[in-house]
mmCIF file of C-alpha atoms in Angstrom:
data_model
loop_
_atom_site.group_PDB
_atom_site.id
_atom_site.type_symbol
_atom_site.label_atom_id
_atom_site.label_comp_id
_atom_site.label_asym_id
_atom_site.label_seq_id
_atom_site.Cartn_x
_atom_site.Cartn_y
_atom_site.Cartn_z
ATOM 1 C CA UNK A 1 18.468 11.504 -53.956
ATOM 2 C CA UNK A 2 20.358 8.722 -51.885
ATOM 3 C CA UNK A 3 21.842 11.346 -49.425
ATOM 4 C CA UNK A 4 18.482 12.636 -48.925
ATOM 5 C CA UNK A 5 17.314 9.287 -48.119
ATOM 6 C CA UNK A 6 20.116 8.420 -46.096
ATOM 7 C CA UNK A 7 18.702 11.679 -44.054
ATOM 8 C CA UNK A 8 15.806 10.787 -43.697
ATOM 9 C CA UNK A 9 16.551 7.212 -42.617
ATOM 10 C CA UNK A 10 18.855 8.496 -40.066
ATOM 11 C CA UNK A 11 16.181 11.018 -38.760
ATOM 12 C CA UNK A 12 13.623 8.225 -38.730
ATOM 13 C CA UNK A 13 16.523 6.251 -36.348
ATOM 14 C CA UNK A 14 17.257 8.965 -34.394
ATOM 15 C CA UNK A 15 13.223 9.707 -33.416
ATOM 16 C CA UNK A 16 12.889 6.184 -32.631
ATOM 17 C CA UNK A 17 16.119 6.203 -30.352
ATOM 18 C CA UNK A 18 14.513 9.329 -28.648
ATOM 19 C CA UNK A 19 11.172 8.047 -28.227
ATOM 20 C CA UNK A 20 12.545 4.495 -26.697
ATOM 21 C CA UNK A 21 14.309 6.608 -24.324
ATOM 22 C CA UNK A 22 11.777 8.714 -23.390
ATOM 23 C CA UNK A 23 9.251 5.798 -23.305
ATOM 24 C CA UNK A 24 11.881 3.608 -21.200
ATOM 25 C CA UNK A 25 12.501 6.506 -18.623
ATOM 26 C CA UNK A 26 8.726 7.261 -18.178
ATOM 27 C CA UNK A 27 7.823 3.431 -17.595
ATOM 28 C CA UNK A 28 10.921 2.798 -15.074
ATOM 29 C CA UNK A 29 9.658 6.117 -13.476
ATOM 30 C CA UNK A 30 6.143 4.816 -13.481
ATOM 31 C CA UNK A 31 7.613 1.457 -11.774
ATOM 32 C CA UNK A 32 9.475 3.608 -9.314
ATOM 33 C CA UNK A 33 6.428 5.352 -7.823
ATOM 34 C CA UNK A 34 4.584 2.005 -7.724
ATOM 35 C CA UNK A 35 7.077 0.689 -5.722
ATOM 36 C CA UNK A 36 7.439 3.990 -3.512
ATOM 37 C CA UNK A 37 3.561 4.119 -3.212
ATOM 38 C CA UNK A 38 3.596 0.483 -1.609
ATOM 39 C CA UNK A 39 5.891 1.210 0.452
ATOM 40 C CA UNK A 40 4.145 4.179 1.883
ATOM 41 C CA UNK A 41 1.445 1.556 2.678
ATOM 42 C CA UNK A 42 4.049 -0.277 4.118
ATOM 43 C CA UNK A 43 5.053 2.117 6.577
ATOM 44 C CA UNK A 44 1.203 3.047 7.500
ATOM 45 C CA UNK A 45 1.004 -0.695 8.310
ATOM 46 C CA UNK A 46 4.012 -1.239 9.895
ATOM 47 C CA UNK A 47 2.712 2.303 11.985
ATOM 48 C CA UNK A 48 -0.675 0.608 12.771
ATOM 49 C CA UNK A 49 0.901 -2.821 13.924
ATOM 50 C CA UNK A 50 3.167 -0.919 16.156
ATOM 51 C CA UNK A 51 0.299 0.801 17.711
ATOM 52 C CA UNK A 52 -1.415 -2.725 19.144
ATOM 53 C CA UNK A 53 0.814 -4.096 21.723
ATOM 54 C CA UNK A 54 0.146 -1.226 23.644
ATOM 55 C CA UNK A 55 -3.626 -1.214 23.119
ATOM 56 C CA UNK A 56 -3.914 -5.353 23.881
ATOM 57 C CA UNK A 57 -1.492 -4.107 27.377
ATOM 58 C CA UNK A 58 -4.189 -1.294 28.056
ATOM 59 C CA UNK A 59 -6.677 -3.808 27.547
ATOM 60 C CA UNK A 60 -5.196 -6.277 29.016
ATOM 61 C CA UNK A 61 -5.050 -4.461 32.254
ATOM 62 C CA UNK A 62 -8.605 -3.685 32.537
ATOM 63 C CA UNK A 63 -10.082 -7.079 31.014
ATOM 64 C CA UNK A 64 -7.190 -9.721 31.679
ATOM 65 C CA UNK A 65 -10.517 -12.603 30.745
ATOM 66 C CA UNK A 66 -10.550 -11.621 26.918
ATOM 67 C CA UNK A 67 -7.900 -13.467 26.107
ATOM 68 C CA UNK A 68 -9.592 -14.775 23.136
ATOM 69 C CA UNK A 69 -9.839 -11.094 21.582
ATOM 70 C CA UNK A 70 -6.377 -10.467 22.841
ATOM 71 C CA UNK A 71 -5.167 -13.466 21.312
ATOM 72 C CA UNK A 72 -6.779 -13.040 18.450
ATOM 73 C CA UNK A 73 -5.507 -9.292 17.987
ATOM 74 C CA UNK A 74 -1.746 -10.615 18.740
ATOM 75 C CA UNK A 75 -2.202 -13.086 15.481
ATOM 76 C CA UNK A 76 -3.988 -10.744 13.836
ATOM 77 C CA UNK A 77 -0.608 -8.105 14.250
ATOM 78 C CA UNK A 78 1.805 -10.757 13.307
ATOM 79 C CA UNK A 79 0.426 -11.718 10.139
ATOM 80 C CA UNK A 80 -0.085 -8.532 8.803
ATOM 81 C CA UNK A 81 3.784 -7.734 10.042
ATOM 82 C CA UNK A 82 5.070 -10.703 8.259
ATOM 83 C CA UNK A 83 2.686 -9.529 5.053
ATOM 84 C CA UNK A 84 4.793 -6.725 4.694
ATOM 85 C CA UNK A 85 7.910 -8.407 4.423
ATOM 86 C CA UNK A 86 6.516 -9.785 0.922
ATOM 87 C CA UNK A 87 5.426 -8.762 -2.261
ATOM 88 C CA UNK A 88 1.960 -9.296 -2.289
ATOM 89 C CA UNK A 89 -0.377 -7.126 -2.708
ATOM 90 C CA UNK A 90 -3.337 -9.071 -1.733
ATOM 91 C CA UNK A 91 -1.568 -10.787 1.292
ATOM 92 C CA UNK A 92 -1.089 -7.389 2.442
ATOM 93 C CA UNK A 93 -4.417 -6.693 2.156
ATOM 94 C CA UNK A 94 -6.197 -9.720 3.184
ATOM 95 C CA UNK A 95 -3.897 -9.382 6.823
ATOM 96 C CA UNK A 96 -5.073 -6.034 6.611
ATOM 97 C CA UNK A 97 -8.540 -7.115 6.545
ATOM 98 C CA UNK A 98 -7.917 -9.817 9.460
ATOM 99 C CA UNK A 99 -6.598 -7.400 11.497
ATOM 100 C CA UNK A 100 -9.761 -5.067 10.818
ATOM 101 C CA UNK A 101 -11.815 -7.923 12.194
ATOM 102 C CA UNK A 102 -9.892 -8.434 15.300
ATOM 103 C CA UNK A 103 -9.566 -5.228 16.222
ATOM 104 C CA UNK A 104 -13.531 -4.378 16.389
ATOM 105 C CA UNK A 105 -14.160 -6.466 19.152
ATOM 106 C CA UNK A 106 -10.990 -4.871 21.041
ATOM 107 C CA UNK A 107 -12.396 -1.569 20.806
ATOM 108 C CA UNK A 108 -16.122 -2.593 21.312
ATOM 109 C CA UNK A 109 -14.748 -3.494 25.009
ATOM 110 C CA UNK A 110 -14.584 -0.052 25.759
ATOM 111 C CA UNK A 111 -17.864 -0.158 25.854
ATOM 112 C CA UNK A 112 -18.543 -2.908 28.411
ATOM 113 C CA UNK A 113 -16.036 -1.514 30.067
ATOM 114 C CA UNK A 114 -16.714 2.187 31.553
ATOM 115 C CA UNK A 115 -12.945 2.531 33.220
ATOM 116 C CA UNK A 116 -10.999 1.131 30.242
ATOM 117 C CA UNK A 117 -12.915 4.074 28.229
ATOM 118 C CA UNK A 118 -12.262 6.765 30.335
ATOM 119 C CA UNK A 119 -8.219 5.553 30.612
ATOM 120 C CA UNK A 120 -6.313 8.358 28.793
ATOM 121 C CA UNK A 121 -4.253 5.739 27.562
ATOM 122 C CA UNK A 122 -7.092 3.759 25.849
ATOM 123 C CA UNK A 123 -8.291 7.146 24.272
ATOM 124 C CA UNK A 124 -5.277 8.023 23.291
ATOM 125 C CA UNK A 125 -4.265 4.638 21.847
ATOM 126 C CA UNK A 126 -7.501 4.829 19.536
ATOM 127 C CA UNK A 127 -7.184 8.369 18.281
ATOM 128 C CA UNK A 128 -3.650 7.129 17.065
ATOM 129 C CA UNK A 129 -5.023 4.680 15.460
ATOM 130 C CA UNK A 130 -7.892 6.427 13.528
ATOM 131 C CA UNK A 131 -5.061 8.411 12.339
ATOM 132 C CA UNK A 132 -3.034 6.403 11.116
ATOM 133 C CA UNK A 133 -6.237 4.906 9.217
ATOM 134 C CA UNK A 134 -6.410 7.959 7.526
ATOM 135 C CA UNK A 135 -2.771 8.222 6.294
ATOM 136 C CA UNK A 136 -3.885 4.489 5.285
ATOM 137 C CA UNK A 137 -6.603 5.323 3.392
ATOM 138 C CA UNK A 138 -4.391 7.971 1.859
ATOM 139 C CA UNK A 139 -1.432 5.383 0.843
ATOM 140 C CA UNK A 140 -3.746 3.274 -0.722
ATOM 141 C CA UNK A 141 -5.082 5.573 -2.495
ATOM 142 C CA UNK A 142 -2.195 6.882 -3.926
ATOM 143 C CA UNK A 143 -0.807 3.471 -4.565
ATOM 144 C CA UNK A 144 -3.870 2.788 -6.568
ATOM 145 C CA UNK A 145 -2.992 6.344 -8.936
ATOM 146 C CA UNK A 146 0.362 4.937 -9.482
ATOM 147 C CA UNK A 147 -0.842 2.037 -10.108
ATOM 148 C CA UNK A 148 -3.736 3.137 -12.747
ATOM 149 C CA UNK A 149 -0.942 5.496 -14.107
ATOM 150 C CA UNK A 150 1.740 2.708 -15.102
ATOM 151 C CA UNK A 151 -0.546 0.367 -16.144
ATOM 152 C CA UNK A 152 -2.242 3.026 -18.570
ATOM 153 C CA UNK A 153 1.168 3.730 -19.815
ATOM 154 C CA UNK A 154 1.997 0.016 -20.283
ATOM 155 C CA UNK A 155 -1.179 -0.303 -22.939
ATOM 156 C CA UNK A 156 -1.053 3.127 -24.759
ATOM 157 C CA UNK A 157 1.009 3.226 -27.997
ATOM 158 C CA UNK A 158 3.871 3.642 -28.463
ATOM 159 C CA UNK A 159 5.122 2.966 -24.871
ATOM 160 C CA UNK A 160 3.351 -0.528 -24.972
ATOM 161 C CA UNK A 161 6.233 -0.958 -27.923
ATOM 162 C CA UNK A 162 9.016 -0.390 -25.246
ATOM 163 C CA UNK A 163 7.254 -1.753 -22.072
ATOM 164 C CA UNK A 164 8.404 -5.270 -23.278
ATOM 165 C CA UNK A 165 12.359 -4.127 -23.122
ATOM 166 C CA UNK A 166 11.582 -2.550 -19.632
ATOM 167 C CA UNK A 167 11.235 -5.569 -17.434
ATOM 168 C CA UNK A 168 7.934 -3.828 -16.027
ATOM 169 C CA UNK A 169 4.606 -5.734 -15.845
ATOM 170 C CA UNK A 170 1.316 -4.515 -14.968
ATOM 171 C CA UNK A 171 0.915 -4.269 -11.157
ATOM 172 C CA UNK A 172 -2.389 -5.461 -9.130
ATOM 173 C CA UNK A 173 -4.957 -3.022 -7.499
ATOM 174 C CA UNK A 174 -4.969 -2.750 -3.210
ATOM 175 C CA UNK A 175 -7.952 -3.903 -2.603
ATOM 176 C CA UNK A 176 -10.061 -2.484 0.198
ATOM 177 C CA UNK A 177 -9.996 -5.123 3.220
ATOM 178 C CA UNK A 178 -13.624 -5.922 3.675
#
């Protein structure tokens, strides 16, 4: 009766072992596409920053007296580039959404201004960027799965049992920039 106790005891041990592990592994993997996820967003931004000295120059060389906007746009591009560099979510986002507001008035000039909309280079400089606001949109959007998917995993039994032992917290939400 002991050695079949002893058994069991050390089958219990051993299925607890195996579930930490597995839980352990899946929450550090979790963590890992989290981290990948933002930095996918990362790269989109970094992408889209990279993408407005050029435009402001265009600009620039068809409307030299918006300096305000261009000024503006140049601020805009350096906080967002030094947002990256942390680990905020929401600072990201919030230069994201500063950036959003000083670039609509850069491309509205295209409108008061017939020869800086037909420039090739203007054109070209816009379609770039509406494309890299859809790999943007994308990236968030995938950071916000990995997200939802580690953060479900953190409150579900039994892996909320090992989450403690991981080191992983629950991560914030990109929010839109609005």
């Amino acid at each position: 009766m002991v050695r079949l106790l002893l058994i069991v005891v050390l089958a219990l041990a051993v299925l607890a072992l195996v579930i930490f592990v597995l839980g352990y592994n899946k929450i550090r993997a979790a963590d890992i596409r989290v981290n990948e996820a933002l930095s996918g967003i990362d790269v989109e931004l970094t992408r889209r920053a990279s993408l407005i000295p050029s435009l402001v120059h265009t600009v620039q060389t068809f409307a030299a007296h918006e300096k305000a906007i261009l000024d503006h746009v140049t601020n805009a591009r350096a906080a967002l580039t030094a947002a990256t560099a942390g680990k905020s979510v929401a600072q990201r986002s919030a230069a994201e959404r500063e950036l959003d507001s000083a670039l609509a008035p850069l491309l509205a000039l295209g409108q008061n201004y017939p020869q800086l909309n037909s420039s090739s280079n203007f054109l070209n400089l816009q379609d770039n960027l509406a494309d890299t606001e859809n790999k943007l949109a994308f990236a968030r959007q995938y950071y916000n799965d990995a997200v939802a998917t580690l953060n479900g995993l953190l409150t579900r039994i039994p892996w909320m049992f090992v989450a403690p032992l991981t080191g992983v917290s629950e991560r914030e939400y990109y929010q839109l920039p609005r």
